[in-house]
Tab-separated table of C-alpha atoms in Angstrom:
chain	number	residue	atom	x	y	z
A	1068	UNK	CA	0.000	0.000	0.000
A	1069	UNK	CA	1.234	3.586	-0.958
A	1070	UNK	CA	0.424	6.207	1.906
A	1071	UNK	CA	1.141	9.893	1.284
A	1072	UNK	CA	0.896	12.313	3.542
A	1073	UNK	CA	0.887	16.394	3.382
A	1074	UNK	CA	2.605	18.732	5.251
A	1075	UNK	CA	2.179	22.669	4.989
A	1076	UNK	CA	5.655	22.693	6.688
A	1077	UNK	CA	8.523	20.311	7.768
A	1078	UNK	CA	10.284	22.842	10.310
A	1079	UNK	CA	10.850	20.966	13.948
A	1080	UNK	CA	7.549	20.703	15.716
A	1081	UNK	CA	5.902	18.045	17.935
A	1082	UNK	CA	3.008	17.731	15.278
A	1083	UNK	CA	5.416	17.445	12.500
A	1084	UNK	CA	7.535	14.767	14.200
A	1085	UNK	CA	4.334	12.928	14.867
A	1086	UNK	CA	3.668	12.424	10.974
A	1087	UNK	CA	7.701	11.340	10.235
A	1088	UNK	CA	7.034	8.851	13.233
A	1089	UNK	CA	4.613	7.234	11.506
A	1090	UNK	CA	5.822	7.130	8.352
A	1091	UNK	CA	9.190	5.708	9.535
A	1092	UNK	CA	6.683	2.368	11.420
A	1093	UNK	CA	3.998	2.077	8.776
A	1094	UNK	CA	7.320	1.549	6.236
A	1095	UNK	CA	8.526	-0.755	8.559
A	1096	UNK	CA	5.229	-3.061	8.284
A	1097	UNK	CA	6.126	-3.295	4.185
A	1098	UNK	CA	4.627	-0.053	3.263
A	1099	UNK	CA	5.717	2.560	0.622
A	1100	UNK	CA	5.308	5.981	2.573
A	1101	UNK	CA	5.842	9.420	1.010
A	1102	UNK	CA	5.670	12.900	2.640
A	1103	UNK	CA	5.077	15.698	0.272
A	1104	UNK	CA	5.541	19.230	2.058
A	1105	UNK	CA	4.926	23.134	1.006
A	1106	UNK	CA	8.374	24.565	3.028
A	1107	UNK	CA	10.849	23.859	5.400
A	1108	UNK	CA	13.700	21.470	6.351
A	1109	UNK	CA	13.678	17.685	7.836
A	1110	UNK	CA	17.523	17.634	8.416
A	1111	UNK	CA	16.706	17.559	12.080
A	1112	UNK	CA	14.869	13.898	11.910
A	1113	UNK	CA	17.388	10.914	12.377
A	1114	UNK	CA	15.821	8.873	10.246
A	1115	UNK	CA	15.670	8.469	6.538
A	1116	UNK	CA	12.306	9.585	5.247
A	1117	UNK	CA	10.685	9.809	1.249
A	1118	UNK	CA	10.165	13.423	1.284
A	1119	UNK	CA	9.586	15.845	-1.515
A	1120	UNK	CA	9.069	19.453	-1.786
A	1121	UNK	CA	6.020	21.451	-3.511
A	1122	UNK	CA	4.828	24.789	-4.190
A	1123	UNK	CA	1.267	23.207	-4.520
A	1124	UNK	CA	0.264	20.314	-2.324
A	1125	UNK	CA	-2.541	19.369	-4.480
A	1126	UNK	CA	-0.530	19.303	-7.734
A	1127	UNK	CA	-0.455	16.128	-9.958
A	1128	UNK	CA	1.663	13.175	-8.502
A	1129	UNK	CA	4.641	12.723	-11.267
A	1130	UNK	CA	4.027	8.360	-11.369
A	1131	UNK	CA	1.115	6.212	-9.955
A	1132	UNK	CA	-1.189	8.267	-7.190
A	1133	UNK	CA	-0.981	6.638	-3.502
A	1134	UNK	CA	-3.826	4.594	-2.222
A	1135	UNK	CA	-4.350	6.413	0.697
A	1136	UNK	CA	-3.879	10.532	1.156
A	1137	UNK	CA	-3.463	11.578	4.437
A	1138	UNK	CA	-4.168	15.398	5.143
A	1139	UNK	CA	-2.632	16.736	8.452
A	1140	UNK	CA	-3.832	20.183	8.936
A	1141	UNK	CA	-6.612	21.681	8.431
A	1142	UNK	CA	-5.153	23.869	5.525
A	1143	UNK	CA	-3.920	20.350	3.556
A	1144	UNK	CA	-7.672	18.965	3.682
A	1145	UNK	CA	-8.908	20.874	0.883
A	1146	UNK	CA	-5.698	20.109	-1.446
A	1147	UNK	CA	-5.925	16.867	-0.845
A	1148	UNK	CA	-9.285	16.324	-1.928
A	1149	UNK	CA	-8.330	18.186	-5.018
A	1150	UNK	CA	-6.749	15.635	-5.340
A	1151	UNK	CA	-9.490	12.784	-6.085
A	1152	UNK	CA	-7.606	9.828	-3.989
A	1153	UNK	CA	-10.567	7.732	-3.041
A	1154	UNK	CA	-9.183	6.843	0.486
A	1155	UNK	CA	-8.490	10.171	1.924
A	1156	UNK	CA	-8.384	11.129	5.554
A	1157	UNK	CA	-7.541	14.126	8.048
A	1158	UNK	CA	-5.320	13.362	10.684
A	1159	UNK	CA	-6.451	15.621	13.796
A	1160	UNK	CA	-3.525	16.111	16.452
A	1161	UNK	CA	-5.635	18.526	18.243
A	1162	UNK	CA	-8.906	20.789	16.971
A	1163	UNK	CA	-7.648	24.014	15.385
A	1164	UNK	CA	-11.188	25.812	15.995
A	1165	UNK	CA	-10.105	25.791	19.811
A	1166	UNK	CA	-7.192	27.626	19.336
A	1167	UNK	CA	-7.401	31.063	20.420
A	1168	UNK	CA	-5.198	32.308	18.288
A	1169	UNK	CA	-7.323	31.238	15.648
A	1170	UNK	CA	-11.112	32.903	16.915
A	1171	UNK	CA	-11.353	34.904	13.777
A	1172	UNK	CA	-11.024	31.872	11.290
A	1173	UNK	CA	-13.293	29.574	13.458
A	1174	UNK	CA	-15.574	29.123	10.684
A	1175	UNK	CA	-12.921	28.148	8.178
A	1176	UNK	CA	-11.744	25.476	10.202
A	1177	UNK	CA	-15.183	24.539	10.887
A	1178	UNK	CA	-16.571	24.175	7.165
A	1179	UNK	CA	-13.021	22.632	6.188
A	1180	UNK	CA	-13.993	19.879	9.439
A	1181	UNK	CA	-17.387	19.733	8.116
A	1182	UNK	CA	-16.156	17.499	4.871
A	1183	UNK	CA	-17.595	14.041	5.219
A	1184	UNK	CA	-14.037	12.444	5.119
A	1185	UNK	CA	-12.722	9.921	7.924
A	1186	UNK	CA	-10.735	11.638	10.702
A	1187	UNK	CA	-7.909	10.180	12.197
A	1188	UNK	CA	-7.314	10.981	16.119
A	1189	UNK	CA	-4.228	10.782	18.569
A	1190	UNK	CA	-6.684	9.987	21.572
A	1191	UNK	CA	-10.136	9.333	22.820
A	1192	UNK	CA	-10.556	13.161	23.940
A	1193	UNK	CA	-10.203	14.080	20.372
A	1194	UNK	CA	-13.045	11.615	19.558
A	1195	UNK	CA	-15.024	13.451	21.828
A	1196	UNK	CA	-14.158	16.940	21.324
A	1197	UNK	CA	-15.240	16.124	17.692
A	1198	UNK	CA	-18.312	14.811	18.261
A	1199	UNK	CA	-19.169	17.361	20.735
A	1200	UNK	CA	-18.538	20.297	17.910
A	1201	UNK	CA	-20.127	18.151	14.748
A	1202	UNK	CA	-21.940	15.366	15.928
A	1203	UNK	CA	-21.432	11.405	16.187
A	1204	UNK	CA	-22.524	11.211	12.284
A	1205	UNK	CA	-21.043	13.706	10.370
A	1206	UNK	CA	-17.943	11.997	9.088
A	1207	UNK	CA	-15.953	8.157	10.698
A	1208	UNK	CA	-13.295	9.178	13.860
A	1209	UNK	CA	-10.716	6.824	14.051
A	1210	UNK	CA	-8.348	7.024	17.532
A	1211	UNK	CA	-5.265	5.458	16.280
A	1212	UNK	CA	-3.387	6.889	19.354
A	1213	UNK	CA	0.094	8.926	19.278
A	1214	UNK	CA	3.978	7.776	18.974
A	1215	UNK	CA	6.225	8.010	21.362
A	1216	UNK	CA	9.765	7.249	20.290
A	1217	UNK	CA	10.755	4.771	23.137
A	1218	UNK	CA	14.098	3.741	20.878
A	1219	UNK	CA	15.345	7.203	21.690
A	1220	UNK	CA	13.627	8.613	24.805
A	1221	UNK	CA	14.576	6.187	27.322
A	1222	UNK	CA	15.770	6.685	31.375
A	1223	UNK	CA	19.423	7.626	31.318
A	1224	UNK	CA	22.039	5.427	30.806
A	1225	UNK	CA	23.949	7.237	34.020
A	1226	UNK	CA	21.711	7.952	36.865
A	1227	UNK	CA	24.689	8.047	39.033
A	1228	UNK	CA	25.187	11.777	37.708
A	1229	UNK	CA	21.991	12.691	39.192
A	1230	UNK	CA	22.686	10.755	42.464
A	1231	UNK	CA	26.221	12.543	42.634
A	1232	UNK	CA	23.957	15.938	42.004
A	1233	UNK	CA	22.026	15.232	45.181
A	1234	UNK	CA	25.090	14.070	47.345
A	1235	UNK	CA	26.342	17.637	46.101
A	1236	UNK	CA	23.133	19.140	47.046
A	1237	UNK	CA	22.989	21.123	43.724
A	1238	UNK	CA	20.262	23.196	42.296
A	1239	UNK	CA	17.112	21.215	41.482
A	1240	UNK	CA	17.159	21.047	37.506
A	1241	UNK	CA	13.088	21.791	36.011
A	1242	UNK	CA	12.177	21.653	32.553
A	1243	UNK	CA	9.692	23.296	30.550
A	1244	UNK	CA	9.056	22.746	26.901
A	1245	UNK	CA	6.766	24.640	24.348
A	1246	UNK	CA	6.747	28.334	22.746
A	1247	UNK	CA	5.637	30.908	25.150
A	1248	UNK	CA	3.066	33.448	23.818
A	1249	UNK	CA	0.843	29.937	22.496
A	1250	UNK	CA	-1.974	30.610	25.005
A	1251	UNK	CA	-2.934	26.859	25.269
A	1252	UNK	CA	0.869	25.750	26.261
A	1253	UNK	CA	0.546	28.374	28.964
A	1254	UNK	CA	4.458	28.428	29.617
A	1255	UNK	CA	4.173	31.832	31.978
A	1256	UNK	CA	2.492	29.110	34.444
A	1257	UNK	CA	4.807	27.306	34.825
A	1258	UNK	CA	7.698	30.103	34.844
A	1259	UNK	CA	5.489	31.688	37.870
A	1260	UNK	CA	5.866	28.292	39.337
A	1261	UNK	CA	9.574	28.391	39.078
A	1262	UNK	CA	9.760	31.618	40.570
A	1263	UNK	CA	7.772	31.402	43.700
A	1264	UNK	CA	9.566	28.090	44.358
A	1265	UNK	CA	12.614	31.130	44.565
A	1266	UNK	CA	10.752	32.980	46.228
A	1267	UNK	CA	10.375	30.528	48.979
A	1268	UNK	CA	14.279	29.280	48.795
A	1269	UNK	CA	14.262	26.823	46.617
A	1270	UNK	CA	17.260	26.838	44.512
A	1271	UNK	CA	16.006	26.152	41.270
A	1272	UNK	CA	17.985	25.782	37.744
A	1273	UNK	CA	15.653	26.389	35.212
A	1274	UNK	CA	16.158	24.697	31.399
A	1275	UNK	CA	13.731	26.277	28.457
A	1276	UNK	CA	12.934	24.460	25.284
A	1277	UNK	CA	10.909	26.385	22.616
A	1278	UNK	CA	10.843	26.600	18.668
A	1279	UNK	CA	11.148	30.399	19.019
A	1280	UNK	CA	13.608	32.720	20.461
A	1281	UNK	CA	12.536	33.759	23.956
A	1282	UNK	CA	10.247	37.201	24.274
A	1283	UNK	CA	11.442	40.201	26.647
A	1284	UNK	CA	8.239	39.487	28.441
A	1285	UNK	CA	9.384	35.958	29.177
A	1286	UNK	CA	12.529	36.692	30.433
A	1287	UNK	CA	11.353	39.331	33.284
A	1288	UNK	CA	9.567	36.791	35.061
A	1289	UNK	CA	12.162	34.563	36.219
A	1290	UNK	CA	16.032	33.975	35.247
A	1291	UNK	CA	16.212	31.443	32.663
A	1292	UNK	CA	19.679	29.078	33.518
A	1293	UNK	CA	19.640	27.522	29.677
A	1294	UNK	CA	17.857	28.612	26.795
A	1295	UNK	CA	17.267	26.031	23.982
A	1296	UNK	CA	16.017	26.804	20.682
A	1297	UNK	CA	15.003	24.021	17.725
A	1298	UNK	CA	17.076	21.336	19.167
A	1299	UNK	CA	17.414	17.743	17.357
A	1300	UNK	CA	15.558	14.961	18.981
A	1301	UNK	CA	18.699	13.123	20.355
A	1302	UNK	CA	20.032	16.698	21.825
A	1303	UNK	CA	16.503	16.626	23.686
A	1304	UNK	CA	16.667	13.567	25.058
A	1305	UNK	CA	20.141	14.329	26.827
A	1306	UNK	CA	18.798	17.735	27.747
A	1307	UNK	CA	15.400	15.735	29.634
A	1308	UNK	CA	17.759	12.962	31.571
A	1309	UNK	CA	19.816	16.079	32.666
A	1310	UNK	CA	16.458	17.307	34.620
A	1311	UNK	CA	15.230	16.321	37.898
A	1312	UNK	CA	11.645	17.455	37.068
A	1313	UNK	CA	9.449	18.788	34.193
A	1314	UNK	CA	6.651	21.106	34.379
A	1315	UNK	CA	3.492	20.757	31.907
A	1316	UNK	CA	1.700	23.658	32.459
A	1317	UNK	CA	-0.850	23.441	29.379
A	1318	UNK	CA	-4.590	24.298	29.064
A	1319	UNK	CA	-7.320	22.320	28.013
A	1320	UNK	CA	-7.416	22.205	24.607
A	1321	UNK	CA	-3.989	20.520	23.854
A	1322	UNK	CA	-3.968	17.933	21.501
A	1323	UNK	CA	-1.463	15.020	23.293
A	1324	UNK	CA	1.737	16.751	25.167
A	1325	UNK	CA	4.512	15.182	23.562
A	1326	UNK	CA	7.110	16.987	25.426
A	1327	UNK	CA	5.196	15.393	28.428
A	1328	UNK	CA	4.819	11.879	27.212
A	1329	UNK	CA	8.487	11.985	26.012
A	1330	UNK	CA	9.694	13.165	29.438
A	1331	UNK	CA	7.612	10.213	30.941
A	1332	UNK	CA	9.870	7.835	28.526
A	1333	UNK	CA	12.518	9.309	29.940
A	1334	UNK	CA	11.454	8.280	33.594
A	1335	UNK	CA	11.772	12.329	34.872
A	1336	UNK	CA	9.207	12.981	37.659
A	1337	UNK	CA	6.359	15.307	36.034
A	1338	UNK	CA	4.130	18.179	37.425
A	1339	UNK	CA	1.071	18.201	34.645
A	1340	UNK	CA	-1.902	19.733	34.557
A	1341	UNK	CA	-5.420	17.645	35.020
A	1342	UNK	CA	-6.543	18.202	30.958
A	1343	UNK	CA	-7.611	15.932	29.186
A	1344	UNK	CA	-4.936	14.627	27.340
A	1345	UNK	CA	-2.658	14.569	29.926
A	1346	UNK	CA	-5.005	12.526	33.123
A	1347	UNK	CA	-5.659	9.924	29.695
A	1348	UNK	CA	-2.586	9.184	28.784
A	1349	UNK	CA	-3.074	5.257	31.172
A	1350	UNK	CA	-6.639	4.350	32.962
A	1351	UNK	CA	-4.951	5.687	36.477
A	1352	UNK	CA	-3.412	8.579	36.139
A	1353	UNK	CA	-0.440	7.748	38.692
A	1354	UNK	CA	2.558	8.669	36.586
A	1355	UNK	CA	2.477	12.029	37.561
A	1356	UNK	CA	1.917	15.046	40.045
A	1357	UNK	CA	-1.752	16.551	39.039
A	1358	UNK	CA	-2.323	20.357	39.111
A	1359	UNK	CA	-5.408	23.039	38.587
A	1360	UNK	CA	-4.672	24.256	34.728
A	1361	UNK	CA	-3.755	28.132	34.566
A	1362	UNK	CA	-2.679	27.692	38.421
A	1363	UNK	CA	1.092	28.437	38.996
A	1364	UNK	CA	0.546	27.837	43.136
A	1365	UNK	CA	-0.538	24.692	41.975
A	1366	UNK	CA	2.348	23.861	39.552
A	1367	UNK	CA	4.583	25.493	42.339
A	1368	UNK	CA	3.487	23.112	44.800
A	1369	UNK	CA	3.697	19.758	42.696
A	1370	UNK	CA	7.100	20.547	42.089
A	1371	UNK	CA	7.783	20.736	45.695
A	1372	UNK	CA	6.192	17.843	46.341
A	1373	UNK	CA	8.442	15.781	43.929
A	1374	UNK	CA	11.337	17.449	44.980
A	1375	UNK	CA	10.432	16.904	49.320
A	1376	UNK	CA	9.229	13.089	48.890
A	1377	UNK	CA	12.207	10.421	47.344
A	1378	UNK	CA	9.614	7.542	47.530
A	1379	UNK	CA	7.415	9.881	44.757
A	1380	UNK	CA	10.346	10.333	42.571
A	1381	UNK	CA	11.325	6.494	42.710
A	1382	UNK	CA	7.782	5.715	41.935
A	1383	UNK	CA	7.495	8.135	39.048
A	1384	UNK	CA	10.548	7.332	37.364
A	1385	UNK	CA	9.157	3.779	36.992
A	1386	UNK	CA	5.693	4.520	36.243
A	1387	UNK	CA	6.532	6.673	33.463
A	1388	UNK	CA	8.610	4.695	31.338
A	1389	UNK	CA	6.394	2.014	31.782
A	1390	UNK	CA	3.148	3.498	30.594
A	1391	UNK	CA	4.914	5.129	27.500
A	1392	UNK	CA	6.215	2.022	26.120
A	1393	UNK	CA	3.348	-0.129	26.667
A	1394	UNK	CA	0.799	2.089	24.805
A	1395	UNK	CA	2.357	4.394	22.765
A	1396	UNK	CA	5.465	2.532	21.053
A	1397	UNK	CA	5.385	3.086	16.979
A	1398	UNK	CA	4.974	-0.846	16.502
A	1399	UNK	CA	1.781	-0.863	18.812
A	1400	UNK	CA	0.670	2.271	16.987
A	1401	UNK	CA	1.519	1.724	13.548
A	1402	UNK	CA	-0.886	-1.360	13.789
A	1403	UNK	CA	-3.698	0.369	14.971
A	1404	UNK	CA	-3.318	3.355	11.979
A	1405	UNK	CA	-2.828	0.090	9.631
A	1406	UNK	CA	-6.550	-1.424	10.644
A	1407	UNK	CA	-7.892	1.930	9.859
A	1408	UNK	CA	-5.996	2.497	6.295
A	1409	UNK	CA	-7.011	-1.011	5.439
A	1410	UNK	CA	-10.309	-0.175	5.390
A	1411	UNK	CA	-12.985	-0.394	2.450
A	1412	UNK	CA	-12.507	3.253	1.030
A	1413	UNK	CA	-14.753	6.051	2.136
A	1414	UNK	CA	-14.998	8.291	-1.602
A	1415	UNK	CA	-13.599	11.983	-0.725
A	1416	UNK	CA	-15.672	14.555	-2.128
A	1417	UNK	CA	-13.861	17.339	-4.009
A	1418	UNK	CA	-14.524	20.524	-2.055
């Protein structure tokens, strides 16, 4: 079977490595898998990928069309039912019409949502968002679940380093991951967290991970120890088994939280917020410290929890790992998005 997918961009982004992910385990079951993308770069992904770049997504394909199209934004649905593939589907990491920075194109997203085409969804909350907003009839919702690349993000291979931190009684390390300024990550929540941890004596080293260059607004609420911008998956996963915590501050809304499921991999203790897609990730949500979204008190206090109570770490370190590799390994998932592509095709009406 021939699976294509399209991509507005290829820059590095969670959603973006989500798509290469599974490519790189549906080729692995005997598939041929192609990515054809509008802009950007992949030389950040380690592995080798069938990639090509377009200025029209919905453009002829040069040989033989795929079997099965798979549009992953909502600005790639309408080229790819341009471009006639019988099977076509939308894979939806997380609805775009809840985005606030997105109120004024609401309907767009809506009406582009509303196309009777099979949707593809990283998690049961997705399901039910989408239902919620367009019913239980208006098109098929598939929950094929999300990857989590458990070859790479795995504990560290040297915890003695972070024993020989505590013996030193250094600086607790936190992480926080995502672009500040994206209301739904809510990064100032956790930052606040960070800093009345400070406030109270805590010494604190605090490591940032965003796509974007940090804001002046950012940067006056709390000193930032290490900035990181765009790093290369195997960069991250030395940067999260350098931390003794990591903070997932976002609001309902977001999609999965794969800077949260990766740091789980990675066996780091986790303060998350009780959304959705973060309280779902296993049926008891025990793998992590559980705060009020949009409360940095909250956040403040799960951190000090973790960082007062040994027992909690030991138990989160294993829990984490666990859980992550279980459910959300690219075999185990790469199956269940198989099932669904195998199915008798659903005709995709040209827009």
């Amino acid at each position: 079977m021939h699976i294509c997918y399209l991509l507005m961009s290829s820059e590095l982004c969670g959603g973006v490595r989500v798509v290469f992910d599974q490519a790189r385990f549906l080729k692995q079951r005997g598939h041929q898998v192609s990515i054809r993308v509008l802009r950007g770069t992949h030389d950040w992904y380690p592995y080798p990928l069938d990639i090509s770049y377009v200025t029209d997504l919905a453009e002829p394909f040069p040989g033989p069309p795929p079997d099965v199209l798979i549009a992953t934004f909502w600005l790639s649905v309408e080229p790819a039912l341009r471009l006639g593939i019988p099977r076509t589907l939308h894979l939806c990491q997380g609805y775009e019409g809840d985005i606030r920075e997105y109120s004024e194109i609401r309907p767009q997203i809506e009406a582009v949502y509303r196309h009777p085409i099979p949707k593809l969804t990283i998690g049961p909350w997705l399901v039910e968002r989408l239902q919620q907003v367009f019913g239980t009839t208006a098109f098929p919702v598939h929950d094929i679940g999300q990857i989590v690349d458990v070859d790479m993000y795995t504990p560290s291979s040297q915890p003695w380093r972070r024993w020989w931190r505590r013996l030193l009684q250094s600086p607790w390390r936190v992480l926080v991951v995502g672009q500040y300024g994206i209301n739904v990550k809510a990064i100032s929540d956790a930052l606040n967290a960070v800093r009345l941890l400070r406030e109270r004596g805590m010494s604190i080293e605090l490591l940032r991970v965003s796509t974007a260059q940090p804001s002046e607004e950012e940067l006056t609420i709390t000193p930032i120890d290490a900035y990181h911008v765009a790093i290369p998956p195997v960069v991250m996963h030395a940067l999260i088994c350098s931390a003794d915590a990591a903070v997932a501050p976002s609001l309902e809304g977001e999609g999965f939280g794969l800077p949260l499921a990766e740091a789980l991999a990675c066996g780091i203790p986790c303060v998350a917020t009780q959304i959705s897609s973060f309280t779902r990730l296993a049926p008891k949500a025990d793998y992590a410290v559980f705060a009020e979204p949009g409360n940095p008190t909250c956040l403040a206090d799960g951190l000090q929890s973790i960082f007062d109570d040994g027992a909690l770490r030991r138990h989160l370190r294993r829990r984490g790992p666990a859980i992550i590799r279980q459910s959300y390994s690219g075999p185990v998932i790469a199956l269940r998005l198989e099932n669904v592509l195998l199915q008798p095709n659903s005709p995709a009406p040209a827009p």
